[in-house]
């Protein structure tokens, strides 16, 4: 039986363990953060393959060197997907529709920022988001120049700390009344999709972020053809084997907002038939190719 290293002990670990065991793959937890580890002693466990490279790059480097296993999603995959600006640039170059976006690398003067926003044809309101955070952390909406510069002041304060690794952020167009989708792919093929919806009460309270970690519901859907083709084009362009593609649909436009190379495995009912068969086959192939 293959042994698969999974560095998270949360929902993904619990949901994949049984189905993969039934397909000859034992799932084991490999802690990749919050540890005190004697590096002069060999590991007490062995793994054939890793699922997704650890989210913390430094600890990931330690784990990777210690176990020397292939990963379904590699360090390069994680870094590429986490860089929201890099994804937008790569997809735009491939003629894949994305929101109008300005990337900012601090320090930048206020007038330079405002000029770049105007030159890009961006109108208020605007969305300001850190370039590499997840779960909607740090994303804000600016209604005018003053609120934009106020949000940027906060970004500048954070970026003043020398230890802050990522000193970039994005300014993007606001897509009104957007429907928010997460499309899941394995080896470039669609294996499931959800629409992330806010309750009527949340909308009435002025909330607009569709992240599940912020209270939105992920409802399984039959992925429409247009959404399927767009998501497949994203996976082909980025070359990432296990990928979540986030789409926004607004006023007849369908654009790619972000990607996620560490997507949570959701309830089985939100995937198409054969999802775990395809996942097991991918894990087996990665292990065999590295042997």
PDB file of C-alpha atoms in Angstrom:
ATOM      1  CA  UNK A   1       0.000   0.000   0.000  1.00  0.00           C
ATOM      2  CA  UNK A   2       1.262   3.476  -0.894  1.00  0.00           C
ATOM      3  CA  UNK A   3       1.808   5.947   1.933  1.00  0.00           C
ATOM      4  CA  UNK A   4       0.714   9.515   1.228  1.00  0.00           C
ATOM      5  CA  UNK A   5       2.052  12.367   3.375  1.00  0.00           C
ATOM      6  CA  UNK A   6      -0.537  15.068   4.085  1.00  0.00           C
ATOM      7  CA  UNK A   7       0.685  18.123   5.984  1.00  0.00           C
ATOM      8  CA  UNK A   8      -2.746  19.273   7.147  1.00  0.00           C
ATOM      9  CA  UNK A   9      -4.781  17.505   9.812  1.00  0.00           C
ATOM     10  CA  UNK A  10      -7.997  19.407   9.065  1.00  0.00           C
ATOM     11  CA  UNK A  11     -10.981  18.676   6.784  1.00  0.00           C
ATOM     12  CA  UNK A  12      -8.962  17.548   3.783  1.00  0.00           C
ATOM     13  CA  UNK A  13      -7.125  14.889   5.795  1.00  0.00           C
ATOM     14  CA  UNK A  14     -10.319  13.493   7.298  1.00  0.00           C
ATOM     15  CA  UNK A  15     -12.279  13.465   4.045  1.00  0.00           C
ATOM     16  CA  UNK A  16      -9.618  11.829   1.882  1.00  0.00           C
ATOM     17  CA  UNK A  17      -8.433   9.176   4.333  1.00  0.00           C
ATOM     18  CA  UNK A  18     -11.219   6.600   3.923  1.00  0.00           C
ATOM     19  CA  UNK A  19     -11.766   6.875   0.148  1.00  0.00           C
ATOM     20  CA  UNK A  20      -8.029   6.657  -0.605  1.00  0.00           C
ATOM     21  CA  UNK A  21      -7.532   3.723   1.779  1.00  0.00           C
ATOM     22  CA  UNK A  22     -10.166   1.864  -0.233  1.00  0.00           C
ATOM     23  CA  UNK A  23      -7.981   2.501  -3.282  1.00  0.00           C
ATOM     24  CA  UNK A  24      -4.733   1.242  -1.804  1.00  0.00           C
ATOM     25  CA  UNK A  25      -3.329   4.517  -0.476  1.00  0.00           C
ATOM     26  CA  UNK A  26      -2.721   5.022   3.234  1.00  0.00           C
ATOM     27  CA  UNK A  27      -2.945   8.667   4.285  1.00  0.00           C
ATOM     28  CA  UNK A  28      -0.605   9.746   7.062  1.00  0.00           C
ATOM     29  CA  UNK A  29      -0.224  13.100   8.801  1.00  0.00           C
ATOM     30  CA  UNK A  30       3.195  14.726   8.363  1.00  0.00           C
ATOM     31  CA  UNK A  31       3.394  17.825  10.599  1.00  0.00           C
ATOM     32  CA  UNK A  32       4.997  20.728   8.750  1.00  0.00           C
ATOM     33  CA  UNK A  33       4.670  23.537  11.307  1.00  0.00           C
ATOM     34  CA  UNK A  34       4.657  24.167  15.058  1.00  0.00           C
ATOM     35  CA  UNK A  35       7.264  21.518  15.817  1.00  0.00           C
ATOM     36  CA  UNK A  36      10.591  21.125  17.596  1.00  0.00           C
ATOM     37  CA  UNK A  37      12.457  18.545  15.539  1.00  0.00           C
ATOM     38  CA  UNK A  38      15.824  16.848  16.010  1.00  0.00           C
ATOM     39  CA  UNK A  39      17.267  16.916  12.493  1.00  0.00           C
ATOM     40  CA  UNK A  40      20.182  14.625  13.351  1.00  0.00           C
ATOM     41  CA  UNK A  41      17.856  11.663  13.863  1.00  0.00           C
ATOM     42  CA  UNK A  42      16.254   9.928  10.864  1.00  0.00           C
ATOM     43  CA  UNK A  43      12.454  10.026  10.475  1.00  0.00           C
ATOM     44  CA  UNK A  44      10.476   7.328  12.238  1.00  0.00           C
ATOM     45  CA  UNK A  45       7.944   7.158   9.383  1.00  0.00           C
ATOM     46  CA  UNK A  46       8.342   6.644   5.652  1.00  0.00           C
ATOM     47  CA  UNK A  47       6.200   8.021   2.827  1.00  0.00           C
ATOM     48  CA  UNK A  48       6.128   7.295  -0.896  1.00  0.00           C
ATOM     49  CA  UNK A  49       4.656  10.600  -2.017  1.00  0.00           C
ATOM     50  CA  UNK A  50       3.442  13.907  -0.592  1.00  0.00           C
ATOM     51  CA  UNK A  51       0.075  15.483  -1.350  1.00  0.00           C
ATOM     52  CA  UNK A  52       0.654  19.242  -1.356  1.00  0.00           C
ATOM     53  CA  UNK A  53       3.929  20.980  -0.474  1.00  0.00           C
ATOM     54  CA  UNK A  54       3.744  22.670   2.957  1.00  0.00           C
ATOM     55  CA  UNK A  55       2.348  26.196   3.073  1.00  0.00           C
ATOM     56  CA  UNK A  56       5.276  27.564   5.096  1.00  0.00           C
ATOM     57  CA  UNK A  57       8.216  27.604   2.724  1.00  0.00           C
ATOM     58  CA  UNK A  58      11.006  27.443   5.324  1.00  0.00           C
ATOM     59  CA  UNK A  59       9.483  24.555   7.266  1.00  0.00           C
ATOM     60  CA  UNK A  60       8.586  22.982   3.944  1.00  0.00           C
ATOM     61  CA  UNK A  61      12.230  23.049   2.938  1.00  0.00           C
ATOM     62  CA  UNK A  62      13.150  21.188   6.129  1.00  0.00           C
ATOM     63  CA  UNK A  63      10.448  18.546   5.612  1.00  0.00           C
ATOM     64  CA  UNK A  64      11.288  18.179   1.922  1.00  0.00           C
ATOM     65  CA  UNK A  65      14.997  17.621   2.640  1.00  0.00           C
ATOM     66  CA  UNK A  66      14.252  15.238   5.491  1.00  0.00           C
ATOM     67  CA  UNK A  67      11.871  12.944   3.615  1.00  0.00           C
ATOM     68  CA  UNK A  68      12.935  13.461  -0.032  1.00  0.00           C
ATOM     69  CA  UNK A  69       9.547  12.564  -1.506  1.00  0.00           C
ATOM     70  CA  UNK A  70       7.804  13.762  -4.676  1.00  0.00           C
ATOM     71  CA  UNK A  71       4.785  16.041  -4.260  1.00  0.00           C
ATOM     72  CA  UNK A  72       1.556  16.013  -6.236  1.00  0.00           C
ATOM     73  CA  UNK A  73       1.668  19.807  -6.038  1.00  0.00           C
ATOM     74  CA  UNK A  74       5.251  21.005  -5.772  1.00  0.00           C
ATOM     75  CA  UNK A  75       6.849  23.983  -4.090  1.00  0.00           C
ATOM     76  CA  UNK A  76       6.885  25.755  -7.456  1.00  0.00           C
ATOM     77  CA  UNK A  77       3.145  25.080  -7.900  1.00  0.00           C
ATOM     78  CA  UNK A  78       2.341  26.558  -4.491  1.00  0.00           C
ATOM     79  CA  UNK A  79       4.464  29.658  -5.048  1.00  0.00           C
ATOM     80  CA  UNK A  80       3.036  30.231  -8.534  1.00  0.00           C
ATOM     81  CA  UNK A  81      -0.589  29.988  -7.428  1.00  0.00           C
ATOM     82  CA  UNK A  82      -0.063  32.032  -4.252  1.00  0.00           C
ATOM     83  CA  UNK A  83       1.289  34.962  -6.286  1.00  0.00           C
ATOM     84  CA  UNK A  84      -2.024  36.489  -7.346  1.00  0.00           C
ATOM     85  CA  UNK A  85      -0.370  39.129  -9.511  1.00  0.00           C
ATOM     86  CA  UNK A  86       1.785  36.546 -11.245  1.00  0.00           C
ATOM     87  CA  UNK A  87      -1.292  34.439 -12.018  1.00  0.00           C
ATOM     88  CA  UNK A  88      -3.179  37.445 -13.402  1.00  0.00           C
ATOM     89  CA  UNK A  89      -0.192  38.387 -15.590  1.00  0.00           C
ATOM     90  CA  UNK A  90       0.282  34.829 -16.906  1.00  0.00           C
ATOM     91  CA  UNK A  91      -3.413  34.386 -17.684  1.00  0.00           C
ATOM     92  CA  UNK A  92      -3.701  37.806 -19.326  1.00  0.00           C
ATOM     93  CA  UNK A  93      -0.729  36.988 -21.551  1.00  0.00           C
ATOM     94  CA  UNK A  94      -2.544  33.786 -22.571  1.00  0.00           C
ATOM     95  CA  UNK A  95      -5.662  35.841 -23.466  1.00  0.00           C
ATOM     96  CA  UNK A  96      -7.654  34.390 -20.576  1.00  0.00           C
ATOM     97  CA  UNK A  97     -10.131  36.946 -19.158  1.00  0.00           C
ATOM     98  CA  UNK A  98      -9.139  38.464 -15.806  1.00  0.00           C
ATOM     99  CA  UNK A  99     -10.186  41.600 -13.885  1.00  0.00           C
ATOM    100  CA  UNK A 100      -8.400  44.854 -14.691  1.00  0.00           C
ATOM    101  CA  UNK A 101      -5.540  44.844 -12.217  1.00  0.00           C
ATOM    102  CA  UNK A 102      -2.677  47.088 -11.129  1.00  0.00           C
ATOM    103  CA  UNK A 103       0.179  45.429  -9.225  1.00  0.00           C
ATOM    104  CA  UNK A 104       1.978  47.631  -6.702  1.00  0.00           C
ATOM    105  CA  UNK A 105       5.404  46.954  -5.211  1.00  0.00           C
ATOM    106  CA  UNK A 106       6.127  49.188  -2.227  1.00  0.00           C
ATOM    107  CA  UNK A 107       7.353  51.805  -1.707  1.00  0.00           C
ATOM    108  CA  UNK A 108       5.259  53.774  -4.248  1.00  0.00           C
ATOM    109  CA  UNK A 109       4.248  57.418  -3.913  1.00  0.00           C
ATOM    110  CA  UNK A 110       0.536  58.266  -3.733  1.00  0.00           C
ATOM    111  CA  UNK A 111       0.516  60.217  -6.994  1.00  0.00           C
ATOM    112  CA  UNK A 112       2.239  57.355  -8.820  1.00  0.00           C
ATOM    113  CA  UNK A 113      -0.370  54.907  -7.542  1.00  0.00           C
ATOM    114  CA  UNK A 114      -3.316  57.157  -8.460  1.00  0.00           C
ATOM    115  CA  UNK A 115      -1.811  57.731 -11.916  1.00  0.00           C
ATOM    116  CA  UNK A 116      -1.411  53.977 -12.487  1.00  0.00           C
ATOM    117  CA  UNK A 117      -5.002  53.349 -11.441  1.00  0.00           C
ATOM    118  CA  UNK A 118      -6.272  56.042 -13.804  1.00  0.00           C
ATOM    119  CA  UNK A 119      -4.090  54.829 -16.668  1.00  0.00           C
ATOM    120  CA  UNK A 120      -5.505  51.311 -16.256  1.00  0.00           C
ATOM    121  CA  UNK A 121      -9.014  52.675 -16.697  1.00  0.00           C
ATOM    122  CA  UNK A 122     -10.090  51.631 -13.212  1.00  0.00           C
ATOM    123  CA  UNK A 123     -13.137  53.333 -11.710  1.00  0.00           C
ATOM    124  CA  UNK A 124     -14.288  53.383  -8.112  1.00  0.00           C
ATOM    125  CA  UNK A 125     -15.171  51.356  -6.167  1.00  0.00           C
ATOM    126  CA  UNK A 126     -11.978  49.297  -6.282  1.00  0.00           C
ATOM    127  CA  UNK A 127     -10.748  46.178  -4.535  1.00  0.00           C
ATOM    128  CA  UNK A 128      -7.365  46.247  -2.784  1.00  0.00           C
ATOM    129  CA  UNK A 129      -5.856  42.891  -1.846  1.00  0.00           C
ATOM    130  CA  UNK A 130      -2.494  41.626  -0.596  1.00  0.00           C
ATOM    131  CA  UNK A 131      -0.688  39.690  -3.303  1.00  0.00           C
ATOM    132  CA  UNK A 132      -0.169  36.456  -1.395  1.00  0.00           C
ATOM    133  CA  UNK A 133      -2.693  36.002   1.418  1.00  0.00           C
ATOM    134  CA  UNK A 134      -5.493  33.414   1.471  1.00  0.00           C
ATOM    135  CA  UNK A 135      -9.044  33.088   2.812  1.00  0.00           C
ATOM    136  CA  UNK A 136      -9.886  36.711   1.967  1.00  0.00           C
ATOM    137  CA  UNK A 137      -7.489  38.088   4.583  1.00  0.00           C
ATOM    138  CA  UNK A 138      -6.641  41.762   4.111  1.00  0.00           C
ATOM    139  CA  UNK A 139      -8.969  42.397   1.156  1.00  0.00           C
ATOM    140  CA  UNK A 140     -10.748  45.767   1.280  1.00  0.00           C
ATOM    141  CA  UNK A 141     -13.004  47.907  -0.930  1.00  0.00           C
ATOM    142  CA  UNK A 142     -12.123  51.526  -1.692  1.00  0.00           C
ATOM    143  CA  UNK A 143     -14.941  53.879  -2.659  1.00  0.00           C
ATOM    144  CA  UNK A 144     -12.854  56.929  -3.590  1.00  0.00           C
ATOM    145  CA  UNK A 145      -9.277  58.216  -3.705  1.00  0.00           C
ATOM    146  CA  UNK A 146      -9.234  59.074   0.001  1.00  0.00           C
ATOM    147  CA  UNK A 147     -10.360  55.597   1.080  1.00  0.00           C
ATOM    148  CA  UNK A 148      -7.931  54.031  -1.400  1.00  0.00           C
ATOM    149  CA  UNK A 149      -5.014  55.957   0.064  1.00  0.00           C
ATOM    150  CA  UNK A 150      -6.207  55.123   3.580  1.00  0.00           C
ATOM    151  CA  UNK A 151      -6.095  51.422   2.792  1.00  0.00           C
ATOM    152  CA  UNK A 152      -2.689  51.881   1.167  1.00  0.00           C
ATOM    153  CA  UNK A 153      -1.457  53.652   4.320  1.00  0.00           C
ATOM    154  CA  UNK A 154      -2.194  50.426   6.194  1.00  0.00           C
ATOM    155  CA  UNK A 155      -0.342  48.394   3.557  1.00  0.00           C
ATOM    156  CA  UNK A 156       2.610  50.770   3.861  1.00  0.00           C
ATOM    157  CA  UNK A 157       2.642  50.401   7.646  1.00  0.00           C
ATOM    158  CA  UNK A 158       2.793  46.614   7.378  1.00  0.00           C
ATOM    159  CA  UNK A 159       5.439  46.755   4.658  1.00  0.00           C
ATOM    160  CA  UNK A 160       7.624  49.066   6.767  1.00  0.00           C
ATOM    161  CA  UNK A 161       8.545  46.079   8.918  1.00  0.00           C
ATOM    162  CA  UNK A 162      11.765  44.643   7.546  1.00  0.00           C
ATOM    163  CA  UNK A 163      10.590  41.101   8.260  1.00  0.00           C
ATOM    164  CA  UNK A 164       7.571  41.466   5.962  1.00  0.00           C
ATOM    165  CA  UNK A 165       8.422  39.207   3.040  1.00  0.00           C
ATOM    166  CA  UNK A 166       5.747  40.222   0.535  1.00  0.00           C
ATOM    167  CA  UNK A 167       5.700  43.990  -0.021  1.00  0.00           C
ATOM    168  CA  UNK A 168       3.251  43.941  -2.924  1.00  0.00           C
ATOM    169  CA  UNK A 169      -0.498  44.255  -3.331  1.00  0.00           C
ATOM    170  CA  UNK A 170      -3.089  44.493  -6.109  1.00  0.00           C
ATOM    171  CA  UNK A 171      -5.697  47.080  -7.020  1.00  0.00           C
ATOM    172  CA  UNK A 172      -8.528  45.548  -9.043  1.00  0.00           C
ATOM    173  CA  UNK A 173     -11.799  46.552 -10.611  1.00  0.00           C
ATOM    174  CA  UNK A 174     -14.951  45.962  -8.583  1.00  0.00           C
ATOM    175  CA  UNK A 175     -17.356  43.500 -10.226  1.00  0.00           C
ATOM    176  CA  UNK A 176     -20.876  44.324  -8.988  1.00  0.00           C
ATOM    177  CA  UNK A 177     -23.276  41.565  -7.908  1.00  0.00           C
ATOM    178  CA  UNK A 178     -20.740  38.944  -8.935  1.00  0.00           C
ATOM    179  CA  UNK A 179     -21.482  35.239  -8.666  1.00  0.00           C
ATOM    180  CA  UNK A 180     -18.470  33.441  -7.219  1.00  0.00           C
ATOM    181  CA  UNK A 181     -17.425  29.946  -8.326  1.00  0.00           C
ATOM    182  CA  UNK A 182     -14.648  27.521  -7.351  1.00  0.00           C
ATOM    183  CA  UNK A 183     -13.941  24.942 -10.068  1.00  0.00           C
ATOM    184  CA  UNK A 184     -11.810  21.923  -9.121  1.00  0.00           C
ATOM    185  CA  UNK A 185      -9.446  20.215 -11.563  1.00  0.00           C
ATOM    186  CA  UNK A 186      -7.225  17.146 -11.503  1.00  0.00           C
ATOM    187  CA  UNK A 187      -4.760  16.679 -14.361  1.00  0.00           C
ATOM    188  CA  UNK A 188      -6.550  19.439 -16.256  1.00  0.00           C
ATOM    189  CA  UNK A 189      -9.963  17.766 -16.064  1.00  0.00           C
ATOM    190  CA  UNK A 190     -12.968  19.113 -14.170  1.00  0.00           C
ATOM    191  CA  UNK A 191     -13.802  17.031 -11.097  1.00  0.00           C
ATOM    192  CA  UNK A 192     -16.278  19.326  -9.366  1.00  0.00           C
ATOM    193  CA  UNK A 193     -17.465  22.833  -8.724  1.00  0.00           C
ATOM    194  CA  UNK A 194     -19.277  24.982  -6.191  1.00  0.00           C
ATOM    195  CA  UNK A 195     -20.914  28.375  -6.113  1.00  0.00           C
ATOM    196  CA  UNK A 196     -20.033  30.324  -2.976  1.00  0.00           C
ATOM    197  CA  UNK A 197     -23.092  32.202  -1.798  1.00  0.00           C
ATOM    198  CA  UNK A 198     -23.795  34.733   0.913  1.00  0.00           C
ATOM    199  CA  UNK A 199     -27.066  34.646   2.804  1.00  0.00           C
ATOM    200  CA  UNK A 200     -29.641  37.377   2.255  1.00  0.00           C
ATOM    201  CA  UNK A 201     -28.917  38.588   5.781  1.00  0.00           C
ATOM    202  CA  UNK A 202     -25.206  38.875   5.082  1.00  0.00           C
ATOM    203  CA  UNK A 203     -25.852  40.832   1.899  1.00  0.00           C
ATOM    204  CA  UNK A 204     -28.256  43.124   3.742  1.00  0.00           C
ATOM    205  CA  UNK A 205     -25.474  43.796   6.246  1.00  0.00           C
ATOM    206  CA  UNK A 206     -23.245  44.943   3.398  1.00  0.00           C
ATOM    207  CA  UNK A 207     -20.968  41.900   3.285  1.00  0.00           C
ATOM    208  CA  UNK A 208     -19.494  41.039  -0.105  1.00  0.00           C
ATOM    209  CA  UNK A 209     -16.623  38.555   0.401  1.00  0.00           C
ATOM    210  CA  UNK A 210     -17.612  35.058  -0.690  1.00  0.00           C
ATOM    211  CA  UNK A 211     -14.912  33.128   1.174  1.00  0.00           C
ATOM    212  CA  UNK A 212     -16.246  30.061   2.983  1.00  0.00           C
ATOM    213  CA  UNK A 213     -13.982  30.912   5.921  1.00  0.00           C
ATOM    214  CA  UNK A 214     -15.904  34.205   6.181  1.00  0.00           C
ATOM    215  CA  UNK A 215     -19.284  32.494   6.387  1.00  0.00           C
ATOM    216  CA  UNK A 216     -20.325  31.914   2.777  1.00  0.00           C
ATOM    217  CA  UNK A 217     -21.908  28.594   1.790  1.00  0.00           C
ATOM    218  CA  UNK A 218     -20.310  26.443  -0.922  1.00  0.00           C
ATOM    219  CA  UNK A 219     -23.144  24.855  -2.900  1.00  0.00           C
ATOM    220  CA  UNK A 220     -22.337  22.035  -5.340  1.00  0.00           C
ATOM    221  CA  UNK A 221     -23.251  22.786  -8.966  1.00  0.00           C
ATOM    222  CA  UNK A 222     -23.243  21.222 -12.412  1.00  0.00           C
ATOM    223  CA  UNK A 223     -20.404  23.250 -13.918  1.00  0.00           C
ATOM    224  CA  UNK A 224     -21.605  25.103 -17.050  1.00  0.00           C
ATOM    225  CA  UNK A 225     -19.703  24.534 -20.300  1.00  0.00           C
ATOM    226  CA  UNK A 226     -18.285  28.081 -20.454  1.00  0.00           C
ATOM    227  CA  UNK A 227     -16.962  27.800 -16.912  1.00  0.00           C
ATOM    228  CA  UNK A 228     -15.481  24.361 -17.647  1.00  0.00           C
ATOM    229  CA  UNK A 229     -13.571  25.543 -20.687  1.00  0.00           C
ATOM    230  CA  UNK A 230     -12.238  28.614 -18.913  1.00  0.00           C
ATOM    231  CA  UNK A 231     -11.064  26.631 -15.876  1.00  0.00           C
ATOM    232  CA  UNK A 232      -9.387  24.033 -18.101  1.00  0.00           C
ATOM    233  CA  UNK A 233      -7.542  26.788 -19.960  1.00  0.00           C
ATOM    234  CA  UNK A 234      -6.251  28.118 -16.632  1.00  0.00           C
ATOM    235  CA  UNK A 235      -4.980  24.702 -15.518  1.00  0.00           C
ATOM    236  CA  UNK A 236      -3.267  24.164 -18.864  1.00  0.00           C
ATOM    237  CA  UNK A 237      -1.604  27.592 -18.747  1.00  0.00           C
ATOM    238  CA  UNK A 238      -0.318  27.182 -15.180  1.00  0.00           C
ATOM    239  CA  UNK A 239       0.519  23.486 -15.463  1.00  0.00           C
ATOM    240  CA  UNK A 240      -0.660  22.675 -11.921  1.00  0.00           C
ATOM    241  CA  UNK A 241      -2.047  19.154 -11.467  1.00  0.00           C
ATOM    242  CA  UNK A 242      -4.420  19.707  -8.528  1.00  0.00           C
ATOM    243  CA  UNK A 243      -6.009  23.133  -8.758  1.00  0.00           C
ATOM    244  CA  UNK A 244      -8.936  25.237  -7.651  1.00  0.00           C
ATOM    245  CA  UNK A 245      -9.875  27.999 -10.095  1.00  0.00           C
ATOM    246  CA  UNK A 246     -11.972  30.913  -8.799  1.00  0.00           C
ATOM    247  CA  UNK A 247     -14.305  32.540 -11.320  1.00  0.00           C
ATOM    248  CA  UNK A 248     -16.429  35.682 -11.012  1.00  0.00           C
ATOM    249  CA  UNK A 249     -19.483  36.246 -13.216  1.00  0.00           C
ATOM    250  CA  UNK A 250     -20.819  39.797 -13.411  1.00  0.00           C
ATOM    251  CA  UNK A 251     -22.894  41.656 -16.027  1.00  0.00           C
ATOM    252  CA  UNK A 252     -22.323  39.008 -18.670  1.00  0.00           C
ATOM    253  CA  UNK A 253     -18.558  38.755 -18.033  1.00  0.00           C
ATOM    254  CA  UNK A 254     -16.799  35.667 -16.721  1.00  0.00           C
ATOM    255  CA  UNK A 255     -13.269  36.236 -15.405  1.00  0.00           C
ATOM    256  CA  UNK A 256     -10.647  34.371 -13.390  1.00  0.00           C
ATOM    257  CA  UNK A 257     -10.083  36.072 -10.038  1.00  0.00           C
ATOM    258  CA  UNK A 258      -7.574  33.721  -8.357  1.00  0.00           C
ATOM    259  CA  UNK A 259      -6.279  30.166  -8.214  1.00  0.00           C
ATOM    260  CA  UNK A 260      -5.518  27.868  -5.292  1.00  0.00           C
ATOM    261  CA  UNK A 261      -2.970  25.055  -5.410  1.00  0.00           C
ATOM    262  CA  UNK A 262      -3.876  24.042  -1.845  1.00  0.00           C
ATOM    263  CA  UNK A 263      -7.664  23.689  -2.181  1.00  0.00           C
ATOM    264  CA  UNK A 264      -9.587  21.999   0.617  1.00  0.00           C
ATOM    265  CA  UNK A 265     -11.246  18.706  -0.293  1.00  0.00           C
ATOM    266  CA  UNK A 266     -14.943  19.324   0.253  1.00  0.00           C
ATOM    267  CA  UNK A 267     -17.915  17.027   0.858  1.00  0.00           C
ATOM    268  CA  UNK A 268     -17.994  14.155  -1.639  1.00  0.00           C
ATOM    269  CA  UNK A 269     -21.362  15.306  -2.972  1.00  0.00           C
ATOM    270  CA  UNK A 270     -19.762  18.421  -4.446  1.00  0.00           C
ATOM    271  CA  UNK A 271     -17.551  16.408  -6.828  1.00  0.00           C
ATOM    272  CA  UNK A 272     -18.294  14.566 -10.022  1.00  0.00           C
ATOM    273  CA  UNK A 273     -18.366  10.767 -10.093  1.00  0.00           C
ATOM    274  CA  UNK A 274     -14.872   9.278 -10.089  1.00  0.00           C
ATOM    275  CA  UNK A 275     -13.156  12.090  -8.190  1.00  0.00           C
ATOM    276  CA  UNK A 276     -11.335   9.830  -5.744  1.00  0.00           C
ATOM    277  CA  UNK A 277     -10.486   7.361  -8.519  1.00  0.00           C
ATOM    278  CA  UNK A 278      -8.831  10.196 -10.439  1.00  0.00           C
ATOM    279  CA  UNK A 279      -7.078  11.484  -7.310  1.00  0.00           C
ATOM    280  CA  UNK A 280      -5.717   8.022  -6.468  1.00  0.00           C
ATOM    281  CA  UNK A 281      -4.510   7.561 -10.053  1.00  0.00           C
ATOM    282  CA  UNK A 282      -2.694  10.902  -9.939  1.00  0.00           C
ATOM    283  CA  UNK A 283      -0.998  10.064  -6.633  1.00  0.00           C
ATOM    284  CA  UNK A 284       0.105   6.679  -8.007  1.00  0.00           C
ATOM    285  CA  UNK A 285       1.528   8.255 -11.145  1.00  0.00           C
ATOM    286  CA  UNK A 286       3.531  10.875  -9.215  1.00  0.00           C
ATOM    287  CA  UNK A 287       4.974   8.145  -6.982  1.00  0.00           C
ATOM    288  CA  UNK A 288       5.878   5.848  -9.882  1.00  0.00           C
ATOM    289  CA  UNK A 289       7.458   8.618 -11.960  1.00  0.00           C
ATOM    290  CA  UNK A 290       9.759   9.486  -9.076  1.00  0.00           C
ATOM    291  CA  UNK A 291      10.793   5.889  -8.392  1.00  0.00           C
TER     292      UNK A 291
END
